[in-house]
Coordinates of C-alpha atoms in Angstrom, one line a residue:
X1 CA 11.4 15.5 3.6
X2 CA 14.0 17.1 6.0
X3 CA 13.6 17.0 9.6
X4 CA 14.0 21.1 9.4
X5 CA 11.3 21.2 7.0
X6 CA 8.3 22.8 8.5
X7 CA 5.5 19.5 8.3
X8 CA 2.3 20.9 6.7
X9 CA -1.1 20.2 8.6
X10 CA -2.7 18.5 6.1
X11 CA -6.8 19.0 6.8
X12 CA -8.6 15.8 7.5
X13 CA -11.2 16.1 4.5
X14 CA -9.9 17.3 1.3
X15 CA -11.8 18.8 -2.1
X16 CA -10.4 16.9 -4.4
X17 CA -12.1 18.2 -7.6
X18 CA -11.0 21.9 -6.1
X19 CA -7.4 20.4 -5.4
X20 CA -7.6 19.2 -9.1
X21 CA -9.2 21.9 -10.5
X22 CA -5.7 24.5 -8.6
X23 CA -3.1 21.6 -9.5
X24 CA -2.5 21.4 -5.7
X25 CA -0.6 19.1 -4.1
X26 CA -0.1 18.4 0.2
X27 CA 2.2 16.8 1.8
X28 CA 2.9 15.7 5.5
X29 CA 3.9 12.8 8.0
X30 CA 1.6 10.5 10.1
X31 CA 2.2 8.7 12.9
X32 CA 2.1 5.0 12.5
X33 CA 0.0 4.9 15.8
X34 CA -2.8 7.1 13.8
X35 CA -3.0 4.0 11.1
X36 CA -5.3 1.8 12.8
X37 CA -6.6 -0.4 10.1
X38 CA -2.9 -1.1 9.6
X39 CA -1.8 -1.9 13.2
X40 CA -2.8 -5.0 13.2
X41 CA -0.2 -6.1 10.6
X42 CA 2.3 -4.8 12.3
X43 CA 4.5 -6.1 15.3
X44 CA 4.3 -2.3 17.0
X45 CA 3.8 1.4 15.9
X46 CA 6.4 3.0 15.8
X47 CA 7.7 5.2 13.5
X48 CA 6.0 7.2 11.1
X49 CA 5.0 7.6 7.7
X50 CA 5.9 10.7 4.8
X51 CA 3.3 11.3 2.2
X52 CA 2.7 13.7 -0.7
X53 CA -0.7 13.9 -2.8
X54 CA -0.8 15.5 -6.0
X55 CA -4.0 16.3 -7.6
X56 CA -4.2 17.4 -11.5
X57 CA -5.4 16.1 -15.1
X58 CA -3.3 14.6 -17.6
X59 CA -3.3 15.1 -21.3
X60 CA -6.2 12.9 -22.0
X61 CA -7.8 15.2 -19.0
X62 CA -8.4 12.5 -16.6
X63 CA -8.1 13.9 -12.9
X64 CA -6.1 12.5 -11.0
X65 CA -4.1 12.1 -7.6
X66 CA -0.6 11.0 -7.2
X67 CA 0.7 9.4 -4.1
X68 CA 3.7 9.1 -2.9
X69 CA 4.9 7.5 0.3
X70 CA 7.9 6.9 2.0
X71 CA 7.9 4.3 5.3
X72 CA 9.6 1.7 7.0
X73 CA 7.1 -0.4 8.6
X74 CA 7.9 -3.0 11.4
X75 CA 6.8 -6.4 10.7
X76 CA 7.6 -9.8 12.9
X77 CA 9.7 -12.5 10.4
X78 CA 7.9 -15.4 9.5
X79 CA 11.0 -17.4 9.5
X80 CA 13.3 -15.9 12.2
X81 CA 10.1 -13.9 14.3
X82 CA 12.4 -11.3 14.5
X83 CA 11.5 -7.6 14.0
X84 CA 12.1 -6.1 11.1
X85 CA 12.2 -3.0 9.2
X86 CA 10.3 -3.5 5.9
X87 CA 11.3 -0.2 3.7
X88 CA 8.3 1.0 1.5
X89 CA 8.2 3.0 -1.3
X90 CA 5.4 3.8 -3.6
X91 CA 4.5 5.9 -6.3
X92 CA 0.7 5.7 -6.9
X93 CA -1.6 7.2 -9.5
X94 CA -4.8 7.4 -8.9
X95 CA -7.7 8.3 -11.2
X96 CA -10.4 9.8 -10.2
X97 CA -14.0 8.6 -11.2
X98 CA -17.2 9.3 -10.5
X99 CA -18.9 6.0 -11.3
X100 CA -18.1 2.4 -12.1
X101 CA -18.8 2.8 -15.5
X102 CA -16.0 5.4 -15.8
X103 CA -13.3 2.7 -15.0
X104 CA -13.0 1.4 -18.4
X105 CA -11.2 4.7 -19.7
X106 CA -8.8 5.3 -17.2
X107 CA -5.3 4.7 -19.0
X108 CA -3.3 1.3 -17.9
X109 CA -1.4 2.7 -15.2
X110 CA -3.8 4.1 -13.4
X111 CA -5.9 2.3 -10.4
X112 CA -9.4 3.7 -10.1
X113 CA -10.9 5.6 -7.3
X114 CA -14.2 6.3 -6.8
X115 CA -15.7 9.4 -5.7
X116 CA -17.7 9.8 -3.0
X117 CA -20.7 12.4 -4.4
X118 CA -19.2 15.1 -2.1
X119 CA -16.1 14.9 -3.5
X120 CA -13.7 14.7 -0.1
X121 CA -11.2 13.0 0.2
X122 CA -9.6 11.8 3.4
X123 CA -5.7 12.3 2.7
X124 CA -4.7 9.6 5.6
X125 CA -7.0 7.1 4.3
X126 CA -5.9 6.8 0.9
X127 CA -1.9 6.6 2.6
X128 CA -3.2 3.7 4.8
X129 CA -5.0 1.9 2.0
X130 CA -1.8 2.0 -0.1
X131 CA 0.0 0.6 3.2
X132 CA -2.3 -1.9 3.5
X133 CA -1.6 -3.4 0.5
X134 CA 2.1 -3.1 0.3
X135 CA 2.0 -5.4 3.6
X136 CA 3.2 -9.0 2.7
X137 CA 1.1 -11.8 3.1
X138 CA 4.1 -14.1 4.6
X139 CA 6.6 -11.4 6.0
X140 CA 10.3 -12.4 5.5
X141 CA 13.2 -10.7 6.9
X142 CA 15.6 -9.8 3.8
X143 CA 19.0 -12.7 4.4
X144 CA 16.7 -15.3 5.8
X145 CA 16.4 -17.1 2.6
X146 CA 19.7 -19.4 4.2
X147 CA 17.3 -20.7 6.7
X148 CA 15.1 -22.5 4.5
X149 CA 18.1 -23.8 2.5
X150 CA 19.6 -25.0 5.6
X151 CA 16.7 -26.4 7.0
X152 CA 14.3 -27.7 4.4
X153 CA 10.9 -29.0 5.3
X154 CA 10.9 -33.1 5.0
X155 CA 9.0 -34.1 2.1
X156 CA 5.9 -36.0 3.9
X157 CA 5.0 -32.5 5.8
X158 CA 5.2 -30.7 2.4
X159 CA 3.2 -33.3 0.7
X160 CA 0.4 -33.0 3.7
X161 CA 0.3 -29.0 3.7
X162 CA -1.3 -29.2 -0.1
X163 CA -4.7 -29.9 0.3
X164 CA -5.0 -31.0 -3.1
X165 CA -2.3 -33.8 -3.2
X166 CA -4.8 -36.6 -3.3
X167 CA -6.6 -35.1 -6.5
X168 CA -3.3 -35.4 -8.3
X169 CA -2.4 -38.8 -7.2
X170 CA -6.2 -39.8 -8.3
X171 CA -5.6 -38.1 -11.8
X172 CA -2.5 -39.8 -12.2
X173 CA -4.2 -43.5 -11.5
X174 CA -6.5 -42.9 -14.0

């Protein structure tokens, strides 16, 4: 999206079997302040976050919602604690099932969601899910790989961060 593109107000709830049942699709930005599950994995809030969600049914009929999101979110370096930029990108499909038991047909690529018995959908919380889970465990500022190359950690501190060191030694005694 442009920045002279008009943004879309995208409604809070949406229908999703109506959006599905139209082939309708929204789009919009959100402010990374809005996202408060995922502030707390991020160094600040700033910036914001592009989205599009497509609802329809594939060939097999399965209904479904498509996300795609475009963001750069700010993150604190594990290795330099410097803050950077990490870009994100994703292309989601989601299918859209009314009960557990309907998991097992989705097709491969899809990840399940399951409805709730109204059938709304809140747009913002499916984009902050999927930012939730494209957040690194371990952040890592892209070039700092030379740091840990320069700097290696000396062998008796590796040896006492695994926990399970002593079980190996014991197996190999035996």
């Amino acid at each position: 999206m442009s920045a002279d593109v008009p943004r879309v107000q995208v409604p809070e709830l949406l229908d999703a079997w109506r959006m599905v049942s139209a082939r309708r699709g929204v789009e919009g930005r959100l402010p990374l302040s809005s996202l408060t599950r995922l502030a707390g994995s991020l160094v600040d809030t700033e910036g914001e976050v592009s989205y599009s969600l497509d609802f329809d049914r594939d060939a097999l009929q399965v209904p479904y919602v498509e996300l795609r999101i475009d963001a750069e979110l700010p993150l604190l370096c594990q290795r330099s604690l410097q803050r950077f930029l990490l870009p994100v990108k994703i292309v989601q499909r989601l299918g859209l099932i009314r009960s557990e038991a309907d998991e097992a047909a989705l097709p491969p690529d899809y990840e399940p969601l399951l409805m709730p018995a109204d059938g709304m959908l809140q747009g913002a919380g499916l984009v902050e899910d999927e930012l939730i889970l494209a957040v690194p465990v371990v952040p890592t500022m892209p070039g700092t790989e030379a740091m840990e190359r320069d700097w290696p950690a000396p062998e008796g501190e590796v040896e006492r961060a695994n926990p399970f060191a002593a079980l190996s030694a014991l197996k190999k005694s035996k």
